[in-house]
mmCIF file of C-alpha atoms and ligand atoms in Angstrom:
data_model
loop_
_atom_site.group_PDB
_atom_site.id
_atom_site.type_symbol
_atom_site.label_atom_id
_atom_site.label_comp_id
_atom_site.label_asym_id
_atom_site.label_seq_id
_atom_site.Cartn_x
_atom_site.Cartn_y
_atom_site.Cartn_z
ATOM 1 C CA UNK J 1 -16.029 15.519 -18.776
ATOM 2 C CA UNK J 2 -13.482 12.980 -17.740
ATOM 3 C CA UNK J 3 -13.050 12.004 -14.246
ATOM 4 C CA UNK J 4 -10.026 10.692 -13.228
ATOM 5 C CA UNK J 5 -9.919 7.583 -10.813
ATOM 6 C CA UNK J 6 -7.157 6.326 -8.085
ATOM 7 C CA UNK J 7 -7.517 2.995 -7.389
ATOM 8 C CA UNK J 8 -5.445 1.635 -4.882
ATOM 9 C CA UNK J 9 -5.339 -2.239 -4.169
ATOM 10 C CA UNK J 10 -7.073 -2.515 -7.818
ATOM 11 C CA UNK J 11 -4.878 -5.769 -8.652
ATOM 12 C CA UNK J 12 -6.685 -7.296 -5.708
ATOM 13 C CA UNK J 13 -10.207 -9.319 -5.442
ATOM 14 C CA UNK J 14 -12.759 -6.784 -4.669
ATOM 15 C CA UNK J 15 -10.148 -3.785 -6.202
ATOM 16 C CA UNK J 16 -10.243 -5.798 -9.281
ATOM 17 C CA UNK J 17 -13.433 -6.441 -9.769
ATOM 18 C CA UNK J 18 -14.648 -2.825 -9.531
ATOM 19 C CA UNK J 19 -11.844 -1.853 -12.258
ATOM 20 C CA UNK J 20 -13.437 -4.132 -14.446
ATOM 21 C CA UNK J 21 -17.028 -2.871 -13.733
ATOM 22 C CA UNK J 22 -15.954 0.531 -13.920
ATOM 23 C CA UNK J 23 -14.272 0.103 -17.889
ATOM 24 C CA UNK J 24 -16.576 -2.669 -18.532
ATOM 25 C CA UNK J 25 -20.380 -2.597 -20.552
ATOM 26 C CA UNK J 26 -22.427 -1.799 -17.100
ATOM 27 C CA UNK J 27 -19.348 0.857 -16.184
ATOM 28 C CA UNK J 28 -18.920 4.521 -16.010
ATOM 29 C CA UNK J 29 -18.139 5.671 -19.732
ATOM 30 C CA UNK J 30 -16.636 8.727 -18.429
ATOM 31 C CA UNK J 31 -13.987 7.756 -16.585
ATOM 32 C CA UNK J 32 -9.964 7.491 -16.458
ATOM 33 C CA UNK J 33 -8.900 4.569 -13.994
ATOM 34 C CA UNK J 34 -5.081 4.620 -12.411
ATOM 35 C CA UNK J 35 -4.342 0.968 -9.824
ATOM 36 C CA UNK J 36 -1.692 1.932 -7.748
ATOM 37 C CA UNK J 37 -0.682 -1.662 -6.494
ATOM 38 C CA UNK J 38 2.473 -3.119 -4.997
ATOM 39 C CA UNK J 39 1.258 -7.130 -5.481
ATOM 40 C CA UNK J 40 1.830 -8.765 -2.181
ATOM 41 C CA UNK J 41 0.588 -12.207 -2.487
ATOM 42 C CA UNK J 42 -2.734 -10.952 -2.904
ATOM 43 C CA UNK J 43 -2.356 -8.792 -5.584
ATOM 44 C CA UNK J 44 -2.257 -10.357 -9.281
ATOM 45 C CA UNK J 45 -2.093 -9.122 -12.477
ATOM 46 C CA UNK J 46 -4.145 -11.612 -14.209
ATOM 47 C CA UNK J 47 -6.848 -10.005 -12.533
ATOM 48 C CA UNK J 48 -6.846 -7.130 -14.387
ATOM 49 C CA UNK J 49 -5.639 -8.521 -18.474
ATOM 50 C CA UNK J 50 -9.522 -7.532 -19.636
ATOM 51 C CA UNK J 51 -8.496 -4.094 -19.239
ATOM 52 C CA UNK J 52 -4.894 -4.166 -19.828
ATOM 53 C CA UNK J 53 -5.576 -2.786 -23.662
ATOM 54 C CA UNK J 54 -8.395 -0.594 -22.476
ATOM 55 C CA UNK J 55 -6.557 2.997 -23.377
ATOM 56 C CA UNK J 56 -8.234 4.655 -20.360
ATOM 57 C CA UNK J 57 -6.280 2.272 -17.778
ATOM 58 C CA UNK J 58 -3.016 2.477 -16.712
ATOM 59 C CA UNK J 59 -1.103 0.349 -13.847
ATOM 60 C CA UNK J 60 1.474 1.340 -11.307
ATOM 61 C CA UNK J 61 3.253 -1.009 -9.545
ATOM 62 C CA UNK J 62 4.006 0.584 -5.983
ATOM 63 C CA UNK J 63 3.754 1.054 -2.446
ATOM 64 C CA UNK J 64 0.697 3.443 -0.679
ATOM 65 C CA UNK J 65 3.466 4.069 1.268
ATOM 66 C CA UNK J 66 5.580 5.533 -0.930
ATOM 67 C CA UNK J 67 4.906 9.468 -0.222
ATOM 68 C CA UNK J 68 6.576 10.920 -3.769
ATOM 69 C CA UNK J 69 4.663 8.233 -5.696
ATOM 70 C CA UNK J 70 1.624 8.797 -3.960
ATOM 71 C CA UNK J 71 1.820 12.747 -4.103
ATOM 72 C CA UNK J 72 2.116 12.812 -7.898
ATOM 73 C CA UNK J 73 -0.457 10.200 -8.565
ATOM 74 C CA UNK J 74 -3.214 12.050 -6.492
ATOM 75 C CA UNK J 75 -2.467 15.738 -8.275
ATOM 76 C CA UNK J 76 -3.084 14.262 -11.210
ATOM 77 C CA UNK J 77 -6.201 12.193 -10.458
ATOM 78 C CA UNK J 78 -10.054 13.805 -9.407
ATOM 79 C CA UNK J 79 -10.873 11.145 -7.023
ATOM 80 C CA UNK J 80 -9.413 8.119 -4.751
ATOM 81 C CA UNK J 81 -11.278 4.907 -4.351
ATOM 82 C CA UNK J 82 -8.902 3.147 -1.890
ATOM 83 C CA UNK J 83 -9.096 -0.734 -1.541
ATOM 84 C CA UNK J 84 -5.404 -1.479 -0.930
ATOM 85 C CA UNK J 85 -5.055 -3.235 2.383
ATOM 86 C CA UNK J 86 -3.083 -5.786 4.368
ATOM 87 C CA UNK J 87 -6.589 -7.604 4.267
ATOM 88 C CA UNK J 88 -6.641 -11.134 5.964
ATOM 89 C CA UNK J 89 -7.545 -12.022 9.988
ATOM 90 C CA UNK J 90 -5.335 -15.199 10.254
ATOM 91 C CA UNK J 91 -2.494 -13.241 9.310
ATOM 92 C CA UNK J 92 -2.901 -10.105 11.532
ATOM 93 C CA UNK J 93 -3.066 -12.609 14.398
ATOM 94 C CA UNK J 94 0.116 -14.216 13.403
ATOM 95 C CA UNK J 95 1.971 -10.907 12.367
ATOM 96 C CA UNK J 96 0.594 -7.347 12.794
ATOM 97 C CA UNK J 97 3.317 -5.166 11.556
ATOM 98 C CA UNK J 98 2.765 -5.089 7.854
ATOM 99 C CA UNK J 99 -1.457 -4.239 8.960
ATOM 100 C CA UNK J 100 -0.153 -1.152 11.021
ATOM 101 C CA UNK J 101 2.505 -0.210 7.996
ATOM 102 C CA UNK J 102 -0.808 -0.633 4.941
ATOM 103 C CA UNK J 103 -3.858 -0.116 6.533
ATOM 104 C CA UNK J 104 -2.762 2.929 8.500
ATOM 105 C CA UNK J 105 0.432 4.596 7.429
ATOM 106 C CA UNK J 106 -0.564 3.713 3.762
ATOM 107 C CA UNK J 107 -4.102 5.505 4.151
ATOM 108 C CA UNK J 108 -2.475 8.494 5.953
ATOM 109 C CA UNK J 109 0.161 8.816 2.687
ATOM 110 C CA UNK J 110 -3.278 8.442 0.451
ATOM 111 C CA UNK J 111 -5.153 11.184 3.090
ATOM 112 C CA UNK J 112 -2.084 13.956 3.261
ATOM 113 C CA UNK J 113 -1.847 13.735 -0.770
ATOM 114 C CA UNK J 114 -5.816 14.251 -1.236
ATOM 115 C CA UNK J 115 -5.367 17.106 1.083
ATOM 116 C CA UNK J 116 -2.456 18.985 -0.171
ATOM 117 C CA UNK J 117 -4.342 19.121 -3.753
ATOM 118 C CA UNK J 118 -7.803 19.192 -2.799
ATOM 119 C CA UNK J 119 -10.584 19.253 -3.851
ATOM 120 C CA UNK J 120 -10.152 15.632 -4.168
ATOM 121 C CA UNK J 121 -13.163 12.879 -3.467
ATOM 122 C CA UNK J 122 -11.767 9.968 -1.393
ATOM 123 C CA UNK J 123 -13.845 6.952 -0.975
ATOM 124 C CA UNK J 124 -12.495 4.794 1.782
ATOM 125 C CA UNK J 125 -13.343 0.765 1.659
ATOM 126 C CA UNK J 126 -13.455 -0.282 5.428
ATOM 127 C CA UNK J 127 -15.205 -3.406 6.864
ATOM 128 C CA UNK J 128 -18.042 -4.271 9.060
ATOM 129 C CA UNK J 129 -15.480 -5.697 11.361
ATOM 130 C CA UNK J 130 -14.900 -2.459 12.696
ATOM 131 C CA UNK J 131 -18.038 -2.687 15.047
ATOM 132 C CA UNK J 132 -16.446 -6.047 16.356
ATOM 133 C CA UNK J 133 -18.784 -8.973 17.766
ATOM 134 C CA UNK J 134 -22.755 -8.194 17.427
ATOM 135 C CA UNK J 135 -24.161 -10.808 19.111
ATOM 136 C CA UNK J 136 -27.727 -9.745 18.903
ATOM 137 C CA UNK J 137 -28.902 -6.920 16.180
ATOM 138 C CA UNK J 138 -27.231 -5.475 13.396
ATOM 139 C CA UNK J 139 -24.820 -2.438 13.451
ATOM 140 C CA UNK J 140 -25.643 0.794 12.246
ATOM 141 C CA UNK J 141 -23.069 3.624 11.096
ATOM 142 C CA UNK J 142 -23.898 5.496 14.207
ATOM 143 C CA UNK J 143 -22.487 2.622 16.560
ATOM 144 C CA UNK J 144 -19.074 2.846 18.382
ATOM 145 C CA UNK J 145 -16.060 1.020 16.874
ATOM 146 C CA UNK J 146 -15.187 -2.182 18.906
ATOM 147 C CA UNK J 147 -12.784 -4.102 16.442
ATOM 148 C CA UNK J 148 -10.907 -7.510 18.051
ATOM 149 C CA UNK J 149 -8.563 -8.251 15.522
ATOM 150 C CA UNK J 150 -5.287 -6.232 14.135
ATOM 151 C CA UNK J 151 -6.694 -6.407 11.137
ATOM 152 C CA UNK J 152 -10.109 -4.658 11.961
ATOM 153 C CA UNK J 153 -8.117 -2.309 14.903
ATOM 154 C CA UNK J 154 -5.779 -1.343 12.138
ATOM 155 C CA UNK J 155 -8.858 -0.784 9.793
ATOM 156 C CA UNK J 156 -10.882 0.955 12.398
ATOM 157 C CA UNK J 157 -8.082 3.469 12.536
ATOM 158 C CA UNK J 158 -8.108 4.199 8.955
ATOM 159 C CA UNK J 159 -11.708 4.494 9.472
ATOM 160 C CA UNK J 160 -10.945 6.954 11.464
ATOM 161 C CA UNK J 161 -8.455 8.733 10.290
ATOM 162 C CA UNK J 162 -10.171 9.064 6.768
ATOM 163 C CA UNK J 163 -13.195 10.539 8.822
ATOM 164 C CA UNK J 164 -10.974 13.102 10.964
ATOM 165 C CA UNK J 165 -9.364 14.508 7.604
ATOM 166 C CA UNK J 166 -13.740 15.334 6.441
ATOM 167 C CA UNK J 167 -14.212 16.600 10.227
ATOM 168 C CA UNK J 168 -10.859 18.791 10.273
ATOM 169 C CA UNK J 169 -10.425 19.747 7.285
ATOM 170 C CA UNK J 170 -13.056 19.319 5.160
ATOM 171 C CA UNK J 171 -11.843 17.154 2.773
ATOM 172 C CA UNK J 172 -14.483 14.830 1.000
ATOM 173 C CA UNK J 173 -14.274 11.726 2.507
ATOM 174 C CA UNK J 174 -17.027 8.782 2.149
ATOM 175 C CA UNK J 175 -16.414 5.889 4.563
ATOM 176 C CA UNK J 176 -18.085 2.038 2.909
ATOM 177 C CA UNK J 177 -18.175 -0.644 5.618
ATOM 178 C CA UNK J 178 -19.204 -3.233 4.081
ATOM 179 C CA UNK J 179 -19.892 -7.271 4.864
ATOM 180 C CA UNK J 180 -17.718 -10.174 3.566
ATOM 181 C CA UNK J 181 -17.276 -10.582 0.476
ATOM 182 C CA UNK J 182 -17.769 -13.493 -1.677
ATOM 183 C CA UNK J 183 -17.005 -14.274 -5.412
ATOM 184 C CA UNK J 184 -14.422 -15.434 -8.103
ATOM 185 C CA UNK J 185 -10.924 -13.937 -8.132
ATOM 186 C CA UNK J 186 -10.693 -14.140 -4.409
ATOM 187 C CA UNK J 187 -7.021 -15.468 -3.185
ATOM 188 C CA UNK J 188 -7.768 -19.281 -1.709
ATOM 189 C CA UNK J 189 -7.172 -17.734 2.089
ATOM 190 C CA UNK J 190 -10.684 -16.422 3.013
ATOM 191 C CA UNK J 191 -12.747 -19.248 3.741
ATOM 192 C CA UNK J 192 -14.981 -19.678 0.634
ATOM 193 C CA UNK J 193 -12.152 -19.689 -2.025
ATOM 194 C CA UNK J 194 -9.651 -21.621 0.634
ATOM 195 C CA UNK J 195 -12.880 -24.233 1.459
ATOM 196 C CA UNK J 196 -13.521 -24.753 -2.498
ATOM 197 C CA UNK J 197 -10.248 -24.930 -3.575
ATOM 198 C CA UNK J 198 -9.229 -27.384 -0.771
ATOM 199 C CA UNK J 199 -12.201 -29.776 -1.283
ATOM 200 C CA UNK J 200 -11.552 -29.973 -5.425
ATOM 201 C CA UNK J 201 -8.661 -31.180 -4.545
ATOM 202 C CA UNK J 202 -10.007 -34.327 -2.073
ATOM 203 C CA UNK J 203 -8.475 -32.416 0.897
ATOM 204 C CA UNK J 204 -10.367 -31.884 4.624
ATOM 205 C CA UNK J 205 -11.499 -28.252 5.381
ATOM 206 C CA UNK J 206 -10.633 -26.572 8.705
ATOM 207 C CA UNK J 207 -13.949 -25.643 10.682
ATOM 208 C CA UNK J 208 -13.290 -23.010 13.737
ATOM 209 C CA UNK J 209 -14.310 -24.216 16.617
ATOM 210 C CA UNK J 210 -18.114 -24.644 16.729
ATOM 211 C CA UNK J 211 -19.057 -23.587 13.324
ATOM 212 C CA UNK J 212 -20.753 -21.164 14.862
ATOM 213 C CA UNK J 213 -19.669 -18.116 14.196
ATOM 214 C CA UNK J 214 -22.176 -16.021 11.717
ATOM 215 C CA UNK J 215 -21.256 -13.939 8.804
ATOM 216 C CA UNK J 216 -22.829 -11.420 6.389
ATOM 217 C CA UNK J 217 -22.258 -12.633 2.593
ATOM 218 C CA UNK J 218 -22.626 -9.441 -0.215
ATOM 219 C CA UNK J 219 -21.860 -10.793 -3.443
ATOM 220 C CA UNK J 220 -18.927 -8.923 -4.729
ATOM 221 C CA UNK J 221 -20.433 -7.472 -7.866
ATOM 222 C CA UNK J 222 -23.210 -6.264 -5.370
ATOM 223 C CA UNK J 223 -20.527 -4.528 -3.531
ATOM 224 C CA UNK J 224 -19.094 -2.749 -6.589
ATOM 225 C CA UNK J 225 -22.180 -1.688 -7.378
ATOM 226 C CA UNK J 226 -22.981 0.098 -3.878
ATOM 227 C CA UNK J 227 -19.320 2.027 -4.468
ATOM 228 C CA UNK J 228 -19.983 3.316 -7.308
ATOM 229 C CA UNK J 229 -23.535 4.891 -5.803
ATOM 230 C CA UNK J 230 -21.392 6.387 -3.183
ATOM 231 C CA UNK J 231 -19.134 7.694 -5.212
ATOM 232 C CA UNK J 232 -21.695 9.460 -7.712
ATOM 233 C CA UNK J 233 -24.241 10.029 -4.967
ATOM 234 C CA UNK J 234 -22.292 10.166 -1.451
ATOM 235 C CA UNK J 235 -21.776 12.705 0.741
ATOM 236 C CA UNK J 236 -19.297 14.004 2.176
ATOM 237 C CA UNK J 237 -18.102 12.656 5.874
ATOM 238 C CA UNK J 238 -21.269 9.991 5.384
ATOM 239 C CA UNK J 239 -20.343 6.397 6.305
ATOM 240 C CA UNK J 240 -22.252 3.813 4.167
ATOM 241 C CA UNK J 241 -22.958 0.286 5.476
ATOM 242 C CA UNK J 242 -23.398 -2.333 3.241
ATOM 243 C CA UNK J 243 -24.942 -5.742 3.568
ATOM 244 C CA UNK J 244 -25.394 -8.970 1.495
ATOM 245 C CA UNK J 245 -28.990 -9.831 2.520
ATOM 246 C CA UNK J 246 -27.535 -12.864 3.500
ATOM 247 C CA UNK J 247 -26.361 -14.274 7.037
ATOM 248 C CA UNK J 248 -25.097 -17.539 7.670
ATOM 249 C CA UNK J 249 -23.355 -19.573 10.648
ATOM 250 C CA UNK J 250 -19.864 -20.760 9.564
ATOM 251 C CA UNK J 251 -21.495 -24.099 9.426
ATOM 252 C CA UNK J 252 -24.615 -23.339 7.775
ATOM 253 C CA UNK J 253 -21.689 -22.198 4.529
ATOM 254 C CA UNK J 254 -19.787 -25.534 4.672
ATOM 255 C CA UNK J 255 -22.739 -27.660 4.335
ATOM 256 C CA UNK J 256 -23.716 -25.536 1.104
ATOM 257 C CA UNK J 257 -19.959 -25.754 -0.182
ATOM 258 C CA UNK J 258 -19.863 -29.573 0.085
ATOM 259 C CA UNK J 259 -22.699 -29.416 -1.429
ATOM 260 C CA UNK J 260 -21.483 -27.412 -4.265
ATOM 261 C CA UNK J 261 -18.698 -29.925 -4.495
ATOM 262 C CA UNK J 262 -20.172 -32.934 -3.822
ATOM 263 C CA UNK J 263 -18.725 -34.034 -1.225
ATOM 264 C CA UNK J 264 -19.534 -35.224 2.739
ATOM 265 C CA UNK J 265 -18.898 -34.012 6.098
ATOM 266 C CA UNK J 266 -15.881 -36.601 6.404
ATOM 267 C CA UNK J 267 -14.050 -34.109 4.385
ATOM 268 C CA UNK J 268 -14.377 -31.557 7.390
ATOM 269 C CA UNK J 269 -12.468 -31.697 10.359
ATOM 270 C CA UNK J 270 -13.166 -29.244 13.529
ATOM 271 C CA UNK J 271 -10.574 -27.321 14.943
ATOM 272 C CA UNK J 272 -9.769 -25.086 17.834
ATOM 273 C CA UNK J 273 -11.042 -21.290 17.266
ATOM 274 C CA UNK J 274 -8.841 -18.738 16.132
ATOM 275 C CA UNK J 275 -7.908 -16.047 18.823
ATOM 276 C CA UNK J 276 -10.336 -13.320 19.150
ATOM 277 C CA UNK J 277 -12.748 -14.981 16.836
ATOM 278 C CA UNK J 278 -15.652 -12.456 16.591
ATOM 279 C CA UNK J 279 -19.193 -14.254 17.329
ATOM 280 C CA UNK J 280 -20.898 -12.502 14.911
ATOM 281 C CA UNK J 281 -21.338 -9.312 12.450
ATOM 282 C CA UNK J 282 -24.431 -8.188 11.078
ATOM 283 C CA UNK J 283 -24.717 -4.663 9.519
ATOM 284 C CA UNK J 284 -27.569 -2.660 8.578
ATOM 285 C CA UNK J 285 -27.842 -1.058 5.359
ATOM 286 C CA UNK J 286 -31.312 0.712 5.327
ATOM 287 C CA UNK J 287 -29.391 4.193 4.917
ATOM 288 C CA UNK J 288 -27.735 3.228 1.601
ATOM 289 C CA UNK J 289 -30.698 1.806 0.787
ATOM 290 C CA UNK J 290 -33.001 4.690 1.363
ATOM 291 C CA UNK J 291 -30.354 7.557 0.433
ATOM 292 C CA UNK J 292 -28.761 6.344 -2.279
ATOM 293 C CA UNK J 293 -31.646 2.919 -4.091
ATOM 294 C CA UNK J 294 -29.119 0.253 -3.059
ATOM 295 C CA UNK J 295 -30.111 -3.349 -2.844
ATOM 296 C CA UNK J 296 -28.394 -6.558 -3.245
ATOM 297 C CA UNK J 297 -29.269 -8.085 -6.402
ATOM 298 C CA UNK J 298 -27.091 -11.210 -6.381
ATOM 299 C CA UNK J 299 -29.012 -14.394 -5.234
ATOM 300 C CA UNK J 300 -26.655 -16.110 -2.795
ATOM 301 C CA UNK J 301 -27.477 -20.353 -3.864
ATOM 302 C CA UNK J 302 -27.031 -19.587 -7.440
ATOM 303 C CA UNK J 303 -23.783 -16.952 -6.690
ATOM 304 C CA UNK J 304 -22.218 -19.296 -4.468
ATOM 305 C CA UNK J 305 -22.862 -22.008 -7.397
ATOM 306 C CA UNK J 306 -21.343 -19.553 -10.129
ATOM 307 C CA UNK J 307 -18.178 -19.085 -8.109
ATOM 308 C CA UNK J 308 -17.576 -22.891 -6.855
ATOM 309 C CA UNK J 309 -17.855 -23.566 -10.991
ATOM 310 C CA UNK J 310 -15.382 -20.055 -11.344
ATOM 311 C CA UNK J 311 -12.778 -22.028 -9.205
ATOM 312 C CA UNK J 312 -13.449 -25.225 -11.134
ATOM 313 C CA UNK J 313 -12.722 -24.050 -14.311
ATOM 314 C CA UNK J 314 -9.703 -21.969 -13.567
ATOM 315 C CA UNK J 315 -7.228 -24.049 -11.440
ATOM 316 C CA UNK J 316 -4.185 -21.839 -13.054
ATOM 317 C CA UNK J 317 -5.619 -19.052 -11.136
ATOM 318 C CA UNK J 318 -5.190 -20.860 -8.246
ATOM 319 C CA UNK J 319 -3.190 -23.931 -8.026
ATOM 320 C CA UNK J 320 0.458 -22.958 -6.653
ATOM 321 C CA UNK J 321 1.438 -26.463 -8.267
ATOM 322 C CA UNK J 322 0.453 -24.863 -11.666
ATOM 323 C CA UNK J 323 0.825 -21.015 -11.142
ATOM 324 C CA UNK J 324 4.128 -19.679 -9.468
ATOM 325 C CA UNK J 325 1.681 -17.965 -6.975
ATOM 326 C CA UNK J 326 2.527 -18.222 -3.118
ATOM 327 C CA UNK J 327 1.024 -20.831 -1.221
ATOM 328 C CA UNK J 328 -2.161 -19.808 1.072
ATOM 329 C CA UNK J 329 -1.588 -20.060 4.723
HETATM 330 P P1 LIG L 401 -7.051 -8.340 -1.224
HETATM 331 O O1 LIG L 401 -6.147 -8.792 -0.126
HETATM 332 O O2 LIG L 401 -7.591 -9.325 -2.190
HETATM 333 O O3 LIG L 401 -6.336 -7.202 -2.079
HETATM 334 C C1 LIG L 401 -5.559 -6.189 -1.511
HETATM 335 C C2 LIG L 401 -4.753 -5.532 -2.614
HETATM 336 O O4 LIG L 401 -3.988 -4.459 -2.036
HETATM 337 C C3 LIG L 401 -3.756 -6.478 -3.281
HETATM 338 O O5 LIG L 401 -3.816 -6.341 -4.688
HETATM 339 C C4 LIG L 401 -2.416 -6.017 -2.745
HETATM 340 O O6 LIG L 401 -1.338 -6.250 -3.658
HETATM 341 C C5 LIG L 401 -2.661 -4.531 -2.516
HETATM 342 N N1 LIG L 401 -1.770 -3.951 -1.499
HETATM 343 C C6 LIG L 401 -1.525 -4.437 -0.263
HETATM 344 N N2 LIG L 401 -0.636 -3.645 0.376
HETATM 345 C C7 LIG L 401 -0.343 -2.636 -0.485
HETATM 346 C C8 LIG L 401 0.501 -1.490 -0.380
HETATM 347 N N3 LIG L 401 1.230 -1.231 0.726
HETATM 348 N N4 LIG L 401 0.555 -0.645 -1.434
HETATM 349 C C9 LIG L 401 -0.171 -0.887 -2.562
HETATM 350 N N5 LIG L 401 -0.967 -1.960 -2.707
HETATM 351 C C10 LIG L 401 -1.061 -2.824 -1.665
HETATM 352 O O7 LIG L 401 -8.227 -7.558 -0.471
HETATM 353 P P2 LIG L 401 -9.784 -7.484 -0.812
HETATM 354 O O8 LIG L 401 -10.457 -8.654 -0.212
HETATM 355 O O9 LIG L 401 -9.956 -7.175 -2.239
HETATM 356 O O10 LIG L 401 -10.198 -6.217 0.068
HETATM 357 C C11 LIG L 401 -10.190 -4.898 -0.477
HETATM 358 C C12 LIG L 401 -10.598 -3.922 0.603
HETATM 359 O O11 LIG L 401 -11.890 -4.262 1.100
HETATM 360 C C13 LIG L 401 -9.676 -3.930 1.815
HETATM 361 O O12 LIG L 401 -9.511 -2.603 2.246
HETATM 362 C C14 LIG L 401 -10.428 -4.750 2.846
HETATM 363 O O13 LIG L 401 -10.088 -4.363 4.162
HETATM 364 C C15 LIG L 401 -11.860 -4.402 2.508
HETATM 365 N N6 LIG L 401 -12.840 -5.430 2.887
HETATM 366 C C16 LIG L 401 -12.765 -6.674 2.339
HETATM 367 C C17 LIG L 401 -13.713 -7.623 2.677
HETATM 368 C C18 LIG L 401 -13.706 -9.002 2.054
HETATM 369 O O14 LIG L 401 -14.605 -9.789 2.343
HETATM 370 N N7 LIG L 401 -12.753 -9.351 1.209
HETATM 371 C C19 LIG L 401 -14.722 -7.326 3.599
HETATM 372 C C20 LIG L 401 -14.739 -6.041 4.163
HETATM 373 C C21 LIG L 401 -13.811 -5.104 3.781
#
C-alpha cells in the first residue's frame, strides 16, 4: 500500500535531503511525497530537481500558515513529517516575529489539520536546543525544556504543542530533537557552510567570542536516516533524541575547516559573543539507539571533507554574485 507523505520545509537543507532519500535508491519504495514550502531565503528549488520528474512527488509552493491550504493537503495525505521552520539563531536575536508566526502558529495550522482528519502520523523535527545550555552531561528526553534563544523558545513551544495534541487528544505525534546538522545543501548562514564558503573566497571568518562554545555534529544523511526509523518504528507521544557521535568546541571546527581549505588562522578574526550564546549542547541518544538500532554511520573527518569539496564544486549554489539568491547575514 501507498503511504502518503507531507513534507513541510522539504525545499530546505535537512527537508531536502530526506525527500531525496525517501524517492531515492536507499528510500521507501512505497511512498507518495507532497513539500509544502513557501521559499524564504532558505528554501530553494534546486534542491529538490532530482526528484522533480519522479511521478510520486509533487511541490506546493505555500505558507504552513495558510489554514485552507493546509486543511486540504493533510486530508489527503497519511502522515506529516514537518521540517518547515524559521530556522536560524542570529536571526531570531535580531527579529523574532517571523519565529513566533512559523515555528508556532505554522505547527498549530499543521496540528489542528492532523486532528480534524485523524488518524494522521505527525513527526515533528525539533532541536536539541530546546534543553538550552548543558554545561556538564548530555540531555536526555526526560529533561525539562530550558531554551535561550527565540529560535529554540519558539521551537520548544512547538515541541510542546505537538506533544499536548498526543497527551489531549491522542493524536500520533513523534517528537525528533536532534543535534546540528552538518552537510551539503545547507544555506551559507550556519557556521560550517557560512565558514567554507567565506574562506574559498580569501575572506576572514567570524569566531564568537572564545571559540568555546561546544556543539553536537550528526551528519545530515545520518539524521534522515534516524526519521525515517521513527517514522516506521516510533511511537506515539515518544520524543527521540538524536546525536552525531561527534562533539566539538567552536574552535576545535575552525581549525579542521582551515584545514579543509588550506588556509591559516590569519584568516580568523575573534569577535564579541552573540547574545544568549548557549555554552554547550550535548544530547543523548541511547533510547533511539536501543528502541529503534540507530547509530551514526557518517565519519565526521571524511564528511566534513565531502562537504567542504560539495561547496567547492558548486559555487552557483551558493555565490549570490552568480545565483540571484539573497545574501547571508
Ligand atoms: P532551513 O532553514 O534550511 O529550511 C527551512 C525550510 O522551511 C525552507 O525551505 C523554508 O522555505 C521553509 N519555510 C520556512 N517558513 C515556512 C512557512 N511559513 N511555510 C512553509 N515553508 C516554510 O532549515 P533546516 O536547517 O533544514 O531545518 C529543518 C528543521 O530542522 C527545522 O525545523 C529546524 O528547527 C530543525 N533543526 C535543524 C538543525 C540544523 O542543524 N540545521 C538542528 C536541529 C533542528
Amino acid at each position: 500500500m501507498t503511504t502518503k507523505i507531507l513534507v513541510t520545509g522539504g525545499a530546505g537543507f535537512i527537508g531536502s535531503h530526506y525527500v531525496r532519500t525517501l524517492l531515492g535508491p536507499r528510500g521507501d519504495g512505497s511512498v507518495r511525497v507532497t513539500v509544502l514550502d513557501s521559499l524564504t531565503y532558505a528554501g530553494n528549488p534546486a534542491n529538490l530537481d532530482p526528484v522533480r520528474g519522479d511521478a510520486r512527488f509533487a511541490f506546493v509552493r505555500g505558507d504552513i500558515c495558510d489554514a485552507p491550504l493546509v486543511d486540504a493537503l493533510v486530508a489527503d495525505h497519511d502522515q506529516i513529517v514537518h521540517f518547515a521552520a524559521e530556522s536560524h539563531v542570529d536571526r531570531s536575536v535580531l527579529g523574532s516575529a517571523a519565529f513566533v508566526r512559523t515555528n508556532v502558529v505554522g505547527t498549530h495550522t499543521l496540528l489542528e489539520a492532523a486532528l480534524r482528519h485523524a488518524p494522521r502520523t505527525f513527526v515533528h523535527i525539533s532541536t536539541d536546543e530546546v534543553y538550552g545550555s548543558v554545561e556538564v552531561g548530555t540531555s536526555t528526553e526526560t529533561d525539562p525544556l530550558r531554551p535561550s534563544s527565540p529560535y529554540s523558545a519558539t521551537k520548544a513551544s512547538s515541541d510542546l504543542l505537538a506533544l499536548s495534541y498526543h497527551r489531549t487528544h491522542g493524536l500520533d505525534v513523534r517528537v525528533t530533537r536532534c543535534s546540528n546538522n552538518y552537510g551539503t545543501h545547507q544555506y551559507p548562514e550556519k557556521v560550517i557552510p557560512r565558514f567554507v564558503t567565506t574562506l574559498l573566497d580569501g575572506g576572514r571568518v567570524p569566531l564568537y567570542g572564545d571559540g568555546g562554545n561546544t556543539r553536537n555534529w550528526l551528519h545530515v544523511e545520518d539524521h534522515v536516516d534516524a526519521v525515517e526509523l521513527v517514522r516506521n518504528g516510533g511511537s506515539p507521544g515518544e520524543i527521540y533524541n538524536i546525536g552525531g557521535g561527534t562533539d566539538l568546541s567552536n574552535k576545535e571546527l575552525t581549525a579542521l575547516l582551515l584545514d579543509a581549505v588550506g588556509v591559516g588562522w590569519d584568516s580568523v578574526e575573534f569577535v564579541a559573543d552573540r547574545k544568549g550564546h548557549d555554552r554547550r549542547y550535548a544530547v543523548d541518544h541511547q533510547k533511539i539507539a536501543a528502541l529503534l538500532g540507530y547509530r551514526p554511520r557518517r565519519d565526521f573527518r571524511t564528511s566534513l571533507s565531502e562537504t567542504v569539496a560539495w561547496y567547492r564544486a558548486n559555487r552557483s549554489w551558493w555565490d549570490p554574485r552568480v545565483t540571484s539568491r539573497p545574501q547571508p547575514l
